[in-house]
Short mmCIF file of C-alpha atoms in Angstrom, two decimals:
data_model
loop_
_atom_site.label_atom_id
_atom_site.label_comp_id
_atom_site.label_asym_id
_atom_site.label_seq_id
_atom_site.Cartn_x
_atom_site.Cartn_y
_atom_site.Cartn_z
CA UNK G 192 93.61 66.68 89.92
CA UNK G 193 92.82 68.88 87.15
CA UNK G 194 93.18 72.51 85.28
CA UNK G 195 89.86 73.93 85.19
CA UNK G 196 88.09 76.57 86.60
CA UNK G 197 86.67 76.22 89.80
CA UNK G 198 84.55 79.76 90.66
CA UNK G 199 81.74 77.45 92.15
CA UNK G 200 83.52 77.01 95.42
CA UNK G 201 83.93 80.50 97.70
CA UNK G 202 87.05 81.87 97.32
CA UNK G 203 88.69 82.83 100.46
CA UNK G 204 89.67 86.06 99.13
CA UNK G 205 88.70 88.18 96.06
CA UNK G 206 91.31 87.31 93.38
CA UNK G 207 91.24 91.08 92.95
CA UNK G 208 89.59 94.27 93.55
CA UNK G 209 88.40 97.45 91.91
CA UNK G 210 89.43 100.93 94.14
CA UNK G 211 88.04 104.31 93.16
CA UNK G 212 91.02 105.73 95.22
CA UNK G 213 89.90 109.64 94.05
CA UNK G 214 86.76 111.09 93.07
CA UNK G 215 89.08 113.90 91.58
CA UNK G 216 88.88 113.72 87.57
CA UNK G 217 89.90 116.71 85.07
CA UNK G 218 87.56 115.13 82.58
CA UNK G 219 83.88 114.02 81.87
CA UNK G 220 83.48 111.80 80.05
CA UNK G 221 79.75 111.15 79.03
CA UNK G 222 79.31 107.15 79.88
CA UNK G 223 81.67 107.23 83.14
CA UNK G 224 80.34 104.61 85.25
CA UNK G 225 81.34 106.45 88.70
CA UNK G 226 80.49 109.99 88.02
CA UNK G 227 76.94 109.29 90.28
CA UNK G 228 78.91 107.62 93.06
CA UNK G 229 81.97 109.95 93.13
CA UNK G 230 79.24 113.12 93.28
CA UNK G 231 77.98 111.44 96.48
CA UNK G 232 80.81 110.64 98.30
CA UNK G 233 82.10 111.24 101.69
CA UNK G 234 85.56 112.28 101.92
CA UNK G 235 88.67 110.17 100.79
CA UNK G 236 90.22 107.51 102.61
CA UNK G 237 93.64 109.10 104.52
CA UNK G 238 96.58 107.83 103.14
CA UNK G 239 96.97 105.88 106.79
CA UNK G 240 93.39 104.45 105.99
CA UNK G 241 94.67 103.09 102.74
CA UNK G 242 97.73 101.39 103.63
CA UNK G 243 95.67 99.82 106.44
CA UNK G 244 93.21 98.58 103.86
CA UNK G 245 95.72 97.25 101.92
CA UNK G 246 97.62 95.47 105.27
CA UNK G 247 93.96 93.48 105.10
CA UNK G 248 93.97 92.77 101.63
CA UNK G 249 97.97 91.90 101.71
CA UNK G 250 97.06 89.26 105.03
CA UNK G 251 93.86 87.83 103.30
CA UNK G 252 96.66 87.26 99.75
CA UNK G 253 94.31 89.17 97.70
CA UNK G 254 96.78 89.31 94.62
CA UNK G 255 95.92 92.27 92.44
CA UNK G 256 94.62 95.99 92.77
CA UNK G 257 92.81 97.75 89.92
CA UNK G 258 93.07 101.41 90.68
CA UNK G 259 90.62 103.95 89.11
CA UNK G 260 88.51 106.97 89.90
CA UNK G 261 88.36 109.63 89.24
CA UNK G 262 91.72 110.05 87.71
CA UNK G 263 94.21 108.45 90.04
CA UNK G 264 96.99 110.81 89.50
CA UNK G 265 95.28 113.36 90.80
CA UNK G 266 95.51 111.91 94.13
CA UNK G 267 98.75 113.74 95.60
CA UNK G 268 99.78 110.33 97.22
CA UNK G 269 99.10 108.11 94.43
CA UNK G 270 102.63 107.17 93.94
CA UNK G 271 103.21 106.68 97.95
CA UNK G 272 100.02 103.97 97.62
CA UNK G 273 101.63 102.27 94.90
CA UNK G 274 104.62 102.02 96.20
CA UNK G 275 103.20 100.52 99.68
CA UNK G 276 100.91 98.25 97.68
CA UNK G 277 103.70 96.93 95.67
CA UNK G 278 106.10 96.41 98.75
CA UNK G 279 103.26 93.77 100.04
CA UNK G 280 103.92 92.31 96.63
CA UNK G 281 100.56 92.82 95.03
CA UNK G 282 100.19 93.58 91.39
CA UNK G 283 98.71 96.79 90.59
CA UNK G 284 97.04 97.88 87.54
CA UNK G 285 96.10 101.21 86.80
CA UNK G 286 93.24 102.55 84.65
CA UNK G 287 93.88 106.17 83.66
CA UNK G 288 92.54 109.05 81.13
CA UNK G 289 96.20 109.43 80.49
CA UNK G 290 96.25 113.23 80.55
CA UNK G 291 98.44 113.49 83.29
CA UNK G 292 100.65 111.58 82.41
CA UNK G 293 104.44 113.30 82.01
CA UNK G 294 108.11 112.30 81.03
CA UNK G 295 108.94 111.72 85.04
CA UNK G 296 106.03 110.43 85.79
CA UNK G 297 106.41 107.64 83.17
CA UNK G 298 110.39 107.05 83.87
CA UNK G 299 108.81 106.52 87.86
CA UNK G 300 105.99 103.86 86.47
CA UNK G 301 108.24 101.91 84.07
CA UNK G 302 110.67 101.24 87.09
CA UNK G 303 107.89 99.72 88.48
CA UNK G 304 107.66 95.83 87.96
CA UNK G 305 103.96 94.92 89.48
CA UNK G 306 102.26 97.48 87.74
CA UNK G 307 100.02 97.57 85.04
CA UNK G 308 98.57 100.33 83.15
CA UNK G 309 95.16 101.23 80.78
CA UNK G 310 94.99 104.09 79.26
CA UNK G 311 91.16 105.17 78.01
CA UNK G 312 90.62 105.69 74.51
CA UNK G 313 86.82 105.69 73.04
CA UNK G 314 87.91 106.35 69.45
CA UNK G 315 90.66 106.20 66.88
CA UNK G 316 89.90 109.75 65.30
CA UNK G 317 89.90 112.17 67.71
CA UNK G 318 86.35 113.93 66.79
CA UNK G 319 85.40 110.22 68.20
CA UNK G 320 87.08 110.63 71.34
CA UNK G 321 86.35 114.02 72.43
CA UNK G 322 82.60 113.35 71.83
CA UNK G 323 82.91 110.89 74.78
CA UNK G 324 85.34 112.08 76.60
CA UNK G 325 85.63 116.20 75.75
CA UNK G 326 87.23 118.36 73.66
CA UNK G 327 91.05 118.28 72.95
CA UNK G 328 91.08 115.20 74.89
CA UNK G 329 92.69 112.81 72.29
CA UNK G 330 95.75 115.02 71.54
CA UNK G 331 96.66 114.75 75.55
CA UNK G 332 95.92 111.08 75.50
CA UNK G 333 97.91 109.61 73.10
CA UNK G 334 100.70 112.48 74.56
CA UNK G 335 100.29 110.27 77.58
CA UNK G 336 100.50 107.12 76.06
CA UNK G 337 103.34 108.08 73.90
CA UNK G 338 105.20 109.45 77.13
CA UNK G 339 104.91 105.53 78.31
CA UNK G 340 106.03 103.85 75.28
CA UNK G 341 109.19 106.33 74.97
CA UNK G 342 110.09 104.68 78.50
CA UNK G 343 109.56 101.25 77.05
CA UNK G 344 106.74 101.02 79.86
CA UNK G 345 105.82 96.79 78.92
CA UNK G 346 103.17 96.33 80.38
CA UNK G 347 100.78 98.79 78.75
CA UNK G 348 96.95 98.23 77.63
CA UNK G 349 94.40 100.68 75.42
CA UNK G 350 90.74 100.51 76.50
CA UNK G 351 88.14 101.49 74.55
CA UNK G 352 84.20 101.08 75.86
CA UNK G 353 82.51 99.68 73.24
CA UNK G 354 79.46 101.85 71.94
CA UNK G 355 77.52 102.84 68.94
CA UNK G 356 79.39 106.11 68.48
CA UNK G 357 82.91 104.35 68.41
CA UNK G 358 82.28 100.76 67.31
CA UNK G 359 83.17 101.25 63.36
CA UNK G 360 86.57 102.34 64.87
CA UNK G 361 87.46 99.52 66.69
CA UNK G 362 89.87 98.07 64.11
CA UNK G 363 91.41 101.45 63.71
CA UNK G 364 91.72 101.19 67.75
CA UNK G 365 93.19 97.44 67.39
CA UNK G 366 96.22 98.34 64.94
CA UNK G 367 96.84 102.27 66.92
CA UNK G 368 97.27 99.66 70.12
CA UNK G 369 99.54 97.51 67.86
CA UNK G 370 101.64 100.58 66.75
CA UNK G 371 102.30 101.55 70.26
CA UNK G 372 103.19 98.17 70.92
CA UNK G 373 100.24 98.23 73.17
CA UNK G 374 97.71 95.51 74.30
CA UNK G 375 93.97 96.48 73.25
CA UNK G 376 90.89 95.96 75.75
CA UNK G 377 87.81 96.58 75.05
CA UNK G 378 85.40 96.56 77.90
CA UNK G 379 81.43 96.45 77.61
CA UNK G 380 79.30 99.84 78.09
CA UNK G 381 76.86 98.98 80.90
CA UNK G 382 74.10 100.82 82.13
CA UNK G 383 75.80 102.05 85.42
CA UNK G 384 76.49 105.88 86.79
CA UNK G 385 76.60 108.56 84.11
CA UNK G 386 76.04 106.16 81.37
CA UNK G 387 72.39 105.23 82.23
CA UNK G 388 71.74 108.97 80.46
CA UNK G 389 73.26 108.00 77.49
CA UNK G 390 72.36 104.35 77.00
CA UNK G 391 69.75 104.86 74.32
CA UNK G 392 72.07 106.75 72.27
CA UNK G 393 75.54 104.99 73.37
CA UNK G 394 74.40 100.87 73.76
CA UNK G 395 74.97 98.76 70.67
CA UNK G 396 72.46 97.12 68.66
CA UNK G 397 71.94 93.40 68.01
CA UNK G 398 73.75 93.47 64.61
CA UNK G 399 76.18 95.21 66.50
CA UNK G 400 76.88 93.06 69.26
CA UNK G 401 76.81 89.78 66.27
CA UNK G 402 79.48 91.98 64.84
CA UNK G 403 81.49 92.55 67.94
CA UNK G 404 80.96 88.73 68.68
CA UNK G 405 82.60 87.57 66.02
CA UNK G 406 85.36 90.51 65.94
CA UNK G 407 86.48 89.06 69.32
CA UNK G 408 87.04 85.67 67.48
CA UNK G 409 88.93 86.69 64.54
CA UNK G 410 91.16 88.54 66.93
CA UNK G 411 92.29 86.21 70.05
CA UNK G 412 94.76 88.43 71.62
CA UNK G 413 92.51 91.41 72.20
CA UNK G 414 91.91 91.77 75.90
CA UNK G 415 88.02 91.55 77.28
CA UNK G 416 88.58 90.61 81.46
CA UNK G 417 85.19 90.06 82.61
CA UNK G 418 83.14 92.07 79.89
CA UNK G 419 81.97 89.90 76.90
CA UNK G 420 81.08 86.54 78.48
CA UNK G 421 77.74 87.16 77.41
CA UNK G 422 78.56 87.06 73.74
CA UNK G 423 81.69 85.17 73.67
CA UNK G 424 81.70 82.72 71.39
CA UNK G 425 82.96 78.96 72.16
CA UNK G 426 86.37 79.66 70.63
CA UNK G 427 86.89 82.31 72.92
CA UNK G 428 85.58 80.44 76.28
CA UNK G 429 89.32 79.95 77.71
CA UNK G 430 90.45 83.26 77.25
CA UNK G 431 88.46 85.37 80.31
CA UNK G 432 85.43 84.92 82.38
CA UNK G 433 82.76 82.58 81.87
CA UNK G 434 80.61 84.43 84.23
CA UNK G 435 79.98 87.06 86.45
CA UNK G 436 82.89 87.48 89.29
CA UNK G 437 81.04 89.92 91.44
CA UNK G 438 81.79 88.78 94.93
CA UNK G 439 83.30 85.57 93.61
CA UNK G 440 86.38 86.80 92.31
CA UNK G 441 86.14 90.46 92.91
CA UNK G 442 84.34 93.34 94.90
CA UNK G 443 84.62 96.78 94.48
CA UNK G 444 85.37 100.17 97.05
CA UNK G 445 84.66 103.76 96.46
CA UNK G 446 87.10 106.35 97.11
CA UNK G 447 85.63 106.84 100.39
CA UNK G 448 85.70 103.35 101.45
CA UNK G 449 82.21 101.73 100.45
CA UNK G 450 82.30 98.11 99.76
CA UNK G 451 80.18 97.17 96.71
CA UNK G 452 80.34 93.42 95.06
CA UNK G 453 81.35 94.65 91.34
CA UNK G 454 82.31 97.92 90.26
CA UNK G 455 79.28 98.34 88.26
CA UNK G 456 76.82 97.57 90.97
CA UNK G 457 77.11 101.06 92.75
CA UNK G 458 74.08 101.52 93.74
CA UNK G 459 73.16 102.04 97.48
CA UNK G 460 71.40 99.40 97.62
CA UNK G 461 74.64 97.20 97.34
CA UNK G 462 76.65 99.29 100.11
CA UNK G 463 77.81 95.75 101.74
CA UNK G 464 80.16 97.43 104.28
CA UNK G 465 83.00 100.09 104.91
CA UNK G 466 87.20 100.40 104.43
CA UNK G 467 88.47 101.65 107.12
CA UNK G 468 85.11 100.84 109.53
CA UNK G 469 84.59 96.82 109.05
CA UNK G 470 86.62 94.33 108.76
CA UNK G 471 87.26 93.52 104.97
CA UNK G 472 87.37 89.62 105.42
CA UNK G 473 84.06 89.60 106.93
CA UNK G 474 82.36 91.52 104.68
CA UNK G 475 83.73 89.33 102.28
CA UNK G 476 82.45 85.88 104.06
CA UNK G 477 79.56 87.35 105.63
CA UNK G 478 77.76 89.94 103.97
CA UNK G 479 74.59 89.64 103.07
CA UNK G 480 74.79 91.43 99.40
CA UNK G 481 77.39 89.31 98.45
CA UNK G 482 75.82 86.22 99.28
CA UNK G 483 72.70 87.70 97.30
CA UNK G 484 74.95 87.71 94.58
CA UNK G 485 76.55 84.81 94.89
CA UNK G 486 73.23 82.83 94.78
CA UNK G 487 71.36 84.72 91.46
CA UNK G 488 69.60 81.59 89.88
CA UNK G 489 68.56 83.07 86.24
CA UNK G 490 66.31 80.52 85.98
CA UNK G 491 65.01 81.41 82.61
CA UNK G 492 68.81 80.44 81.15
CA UNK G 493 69.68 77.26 82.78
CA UNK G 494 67.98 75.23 80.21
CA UNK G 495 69.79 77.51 77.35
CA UNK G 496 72.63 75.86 75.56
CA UNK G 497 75.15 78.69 76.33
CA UNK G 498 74.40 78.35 80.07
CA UNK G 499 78.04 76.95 80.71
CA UNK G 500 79.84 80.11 78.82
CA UNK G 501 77.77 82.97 80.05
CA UNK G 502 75.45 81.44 83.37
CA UNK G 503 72.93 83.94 82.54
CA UNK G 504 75.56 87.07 81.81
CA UNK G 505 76.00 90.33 84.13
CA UNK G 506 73.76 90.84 86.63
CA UNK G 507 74.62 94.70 86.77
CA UNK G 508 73.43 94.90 83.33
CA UNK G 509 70.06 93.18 84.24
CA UNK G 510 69.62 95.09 87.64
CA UNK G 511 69.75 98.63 85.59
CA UNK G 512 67.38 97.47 82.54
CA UNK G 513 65.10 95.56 84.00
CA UNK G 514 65.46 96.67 87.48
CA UNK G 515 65.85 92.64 88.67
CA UNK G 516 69.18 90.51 89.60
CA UNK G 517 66.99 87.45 88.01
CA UNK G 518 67.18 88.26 84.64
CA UNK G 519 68.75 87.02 81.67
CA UNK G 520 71.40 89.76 80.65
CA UNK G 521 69.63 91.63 77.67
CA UNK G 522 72.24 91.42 75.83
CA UNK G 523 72.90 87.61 75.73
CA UNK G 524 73.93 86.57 72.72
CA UNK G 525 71.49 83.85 72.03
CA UNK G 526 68.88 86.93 72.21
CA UNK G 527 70.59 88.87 69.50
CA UNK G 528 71.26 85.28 67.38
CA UNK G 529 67.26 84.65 67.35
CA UNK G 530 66.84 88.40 66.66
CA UNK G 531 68.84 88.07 63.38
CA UNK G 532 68.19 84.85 62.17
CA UNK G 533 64.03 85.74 62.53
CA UNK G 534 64.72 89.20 60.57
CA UNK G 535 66.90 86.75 58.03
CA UNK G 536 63.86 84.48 57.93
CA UNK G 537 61.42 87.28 57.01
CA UNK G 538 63.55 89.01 54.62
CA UNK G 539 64.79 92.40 56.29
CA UNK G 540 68.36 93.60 55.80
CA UNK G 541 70.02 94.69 58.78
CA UNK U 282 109.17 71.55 102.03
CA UNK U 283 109.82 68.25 100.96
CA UNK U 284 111.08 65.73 98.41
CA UNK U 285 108.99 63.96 96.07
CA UNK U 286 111.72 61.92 94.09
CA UNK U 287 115.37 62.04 95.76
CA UNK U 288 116.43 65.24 95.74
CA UNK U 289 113.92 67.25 94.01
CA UNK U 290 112.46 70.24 95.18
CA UNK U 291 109.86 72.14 93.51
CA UNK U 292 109.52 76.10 94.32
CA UNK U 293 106.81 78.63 93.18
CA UNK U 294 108.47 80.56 90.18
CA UNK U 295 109.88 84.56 90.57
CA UNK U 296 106.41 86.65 90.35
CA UNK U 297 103.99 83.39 91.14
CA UNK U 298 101.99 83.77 93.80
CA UNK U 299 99.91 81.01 95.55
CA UNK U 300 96.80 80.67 98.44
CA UNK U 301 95.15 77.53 99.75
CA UNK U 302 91.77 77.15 98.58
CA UNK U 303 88.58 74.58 99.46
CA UNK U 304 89.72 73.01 95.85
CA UNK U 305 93.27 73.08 96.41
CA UNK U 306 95.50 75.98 95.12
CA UNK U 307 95.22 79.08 93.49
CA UNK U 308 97.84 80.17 91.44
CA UNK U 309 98.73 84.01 89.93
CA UNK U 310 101.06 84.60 87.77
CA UNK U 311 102.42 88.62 87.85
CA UNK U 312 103.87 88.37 85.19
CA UNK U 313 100.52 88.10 83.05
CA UNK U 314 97.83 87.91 85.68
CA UNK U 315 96.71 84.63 84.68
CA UNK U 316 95.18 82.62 87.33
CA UNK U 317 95.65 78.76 87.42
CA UNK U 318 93.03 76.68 89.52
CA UNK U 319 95.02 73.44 90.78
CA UNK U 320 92.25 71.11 92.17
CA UNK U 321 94.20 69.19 94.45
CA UNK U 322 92.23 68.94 97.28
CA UNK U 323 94.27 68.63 100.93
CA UNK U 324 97.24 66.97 98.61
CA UNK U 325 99.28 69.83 98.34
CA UNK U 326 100.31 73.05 100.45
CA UNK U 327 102.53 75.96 100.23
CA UNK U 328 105.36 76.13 102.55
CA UNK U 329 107.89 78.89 103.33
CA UNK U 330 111.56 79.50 104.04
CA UNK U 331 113.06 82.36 104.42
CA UNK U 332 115.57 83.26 102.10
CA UNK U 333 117.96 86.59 101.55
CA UNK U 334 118.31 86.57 97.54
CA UNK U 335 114.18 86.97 97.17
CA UNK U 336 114.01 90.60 97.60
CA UNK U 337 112.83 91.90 94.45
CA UNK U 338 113.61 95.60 92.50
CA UNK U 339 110.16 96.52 93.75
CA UNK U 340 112.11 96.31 97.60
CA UNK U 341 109.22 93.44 98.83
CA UNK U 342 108.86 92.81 102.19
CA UNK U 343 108.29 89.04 101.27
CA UNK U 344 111.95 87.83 101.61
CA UNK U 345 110.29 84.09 101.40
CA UNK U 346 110.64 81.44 98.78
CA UNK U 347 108.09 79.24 98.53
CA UNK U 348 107.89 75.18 98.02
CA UNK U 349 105.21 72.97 97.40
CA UNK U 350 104.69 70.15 99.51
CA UNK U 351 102.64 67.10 99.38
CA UNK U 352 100.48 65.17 101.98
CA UNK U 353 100.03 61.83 99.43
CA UNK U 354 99.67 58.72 101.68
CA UNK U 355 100.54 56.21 98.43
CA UNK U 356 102.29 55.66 95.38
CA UNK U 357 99.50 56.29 93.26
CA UNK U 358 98.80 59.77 94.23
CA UNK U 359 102.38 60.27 94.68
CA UNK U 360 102.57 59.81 90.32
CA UNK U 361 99.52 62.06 89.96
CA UNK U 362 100.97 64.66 92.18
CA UNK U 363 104.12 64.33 89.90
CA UNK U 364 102.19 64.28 86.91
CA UNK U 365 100.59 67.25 88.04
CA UNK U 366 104.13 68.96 88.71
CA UNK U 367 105.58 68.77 85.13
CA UNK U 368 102.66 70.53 83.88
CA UNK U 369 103.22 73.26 85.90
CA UNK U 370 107.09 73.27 84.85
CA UNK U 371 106.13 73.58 81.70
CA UNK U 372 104.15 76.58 81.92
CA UNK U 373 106.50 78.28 84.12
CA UNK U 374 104.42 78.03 87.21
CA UNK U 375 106.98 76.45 89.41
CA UNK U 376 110.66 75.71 89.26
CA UNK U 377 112.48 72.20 89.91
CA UNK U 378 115.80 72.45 92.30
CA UNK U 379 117.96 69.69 93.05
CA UNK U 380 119.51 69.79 96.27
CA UNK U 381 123.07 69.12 96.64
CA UNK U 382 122.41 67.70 100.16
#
């Protein structure tokens, strides 16, 4: 008997899941990652619908809910779902542009004990920001942000998606999180929804990613969930995922009840089932994209050295670049390691 | 529930939550969403009791308390189960009570 991870086995249950509870959103932000889906989408689960959903997930002792959307607080009954979710006793956490966030509304989160909250930032100067995310956003942001912290809200996180146009910021981002007293997350900009039209311009180069690597090092208490396993270095192996959770550890639904394995595989051809229609625990034991996912072999990296920190990377990324689950993820950092030491070798800056 | 040394109990902390698993147990911790994978096979379960004082400021419906107890058939696993325990007191996982009984 032993601490270590143990993903290889099934779980019984997704440790916890992504909800798109709105397709509503006030902004649009140029890389969102569910601007395709939410554009398709049937109409929103009833409020009835959702507390049923979460009965399932509550009797199946799924522990957490990540909220998103859309903007979450433009659902009317936002605060009724929390609520119900929390009196099941599962931890929510939030991820929200921030702009609608209020004095009242932040005195009602902070009395909330099982919830967490993100706030989206993609730059440290605002000209940054609004570029991604639209003009005069910043100023509202950190007005939302700062309406949290003057409630002493603790359990509060900044996250930034990593790309070209914001990555010499990132420090800046790091120490405006530590101002606020705030936890900084950077997630990974993936190829999925709005942001396969910007990937050329938005995706980070090799140097880039090297430089990101070795950021995440240097600074061990900056939050990365399931984003950098690819490129995390050894020294960082113990502090998130070591591999892709979709349908291990976590699934994902739309805001009108499609069941997808990972939040960045929304893609039709994924659809593994419906909230609300099927039953959640057999889609989770039974259905057949998830155990697709579940048995990826990426062949080509189980002979690579970094095989036990990354098992080939995200599949997501591989699916929308190379259009194949079996791929190594492009950006693997072994890939962008051989890149630079070859360019070293034969003399070009980078 | 049951006693592994006397009168020792040993009860899931405020905010720890626990499922059975093919390994053994899963742990979460609310309080920083850190999971902790307990590979003890069939060795150890989760048992409940209800209890009034659990009701937390979010107004939970789960007015449980929850104790771990052990299925070890000798002394050896018995000290690796116990082992086991004190590292999970230390990081806050689960909480020792003596009974008074």
């Amino acid at each position: 008997m032993k601490y270590e991870a143990a993903y290889k086995d099934l779980l019984s249950a997704p440790v916890n899941l992504t909800w798109e509870i709105t397709k509503k959103c006030n902004l649009h932000c140029s890389h969102c990652l569910s601007a395709e889906t939410i554009k398709h989408c049937d109409d929103e689960l009833s409020f009835e619908q959702c507390c049923s959903f979460i009965d399932e997930l509550y009797r199946m002792s799924v522990f957490q809910i990540n909220f998103g959307g859309g903007e979450p607080f433009l659902r009317e009954d936002f605060i009724d779902i929390l609520n119900y979710t929390h009196k099941k006793g599962i931890t929510t956490c939030v991820s929200t542009n921030g702009t609608t966030l209020n004095d009242s509304l932040a005195k009602k989160l902070t009395a909330m004990d099982l919830l967490y909250i993100q706030v989206s930032l993609d730059g440290a100067a605002a000209e940054t920001n609004d570029r991604i995310r639209g003009k005069g956003s910043f100023d509202r942001i950190i007005k939302g942000i700062e309406h949290l912290v003057n409630h002493s809200f603790p359990n509060l996180s900044i996250n930034t998606v990593v790309t070209a146009i914001n990555f010499r910021e990132i420090l800046d981002l790091y120490e405006l999180g530590r101002r606020y007293e705030a936890k900084t997350r950077l997630s990974r900009f993936r190829p999925s929804g709005n942001a396969k039209k910007v990937w050329e311009e938005y995706h980070l180069s090799k140097e880039q990613l090297a430089e990101l690597s070795e950021f995440l090092s240097s600074h061990r208490d900056v939050l990365t969930g399931d984003s950098f396993f690819s490129i995390t270095a050894q020294d960082r192996r113990d502090l998130a995922l070591n591999m892709c959770g979709a349908a291990r550890m976590t699934c994902s639904v739309s805001p009108d009840g499609k069941i997808y394995p990972c939040a960045f595989l929304q893609d039709d051809f994924f659809i593994s089932g419906r909230a609300g229609r099927d039953s959640f625990e057999s889609v989770w034991n039974n259905a057949p994209v998830f155990n697709m996912i579940r048995n990826i072999r990426v062949e080509a990296c189980e002979t690579c050295p970094r095989f036990n920190i990354c098992h080939g990377g995200c599949p997501a990324v591989a699916y929308f670049l190379t259009k194949s689950l079996n791929q190594s993820d492009p950006e693997c950092m072994l890939s962008f390691q051989e890149y630079l030491s070859q360019n070293e070798s034969a003399g070009i800056a980078s | 529930m049951n006693i592994l040394d006397g009168n020792t109990f040993y009860r899931l902390s405020p905010g720890v939550r626990a499922r059975p698993e093919k390994f053994g147990l899963l742990l979460y911790n609310s309080k920083d969403t850190n999971l902790t994978f307990i590979k003890s096979g069939s060795f150890l379960t989760i048992e409940s009791i209800d209890s009034n004082e659990s009701i937390d400021s979010n107004g939970s419906i789960d007015s449980k308390q929850y104790f771990l107890k052990h299925h070890c058939k000798n002394s050896y696993d018995i000290e690796r189960i116990k082992r086991l325990l004190k590292t999970l007191i230390k990081k806050g996982l689960i909480l020792e009570v003596r009974s008074s009984i």
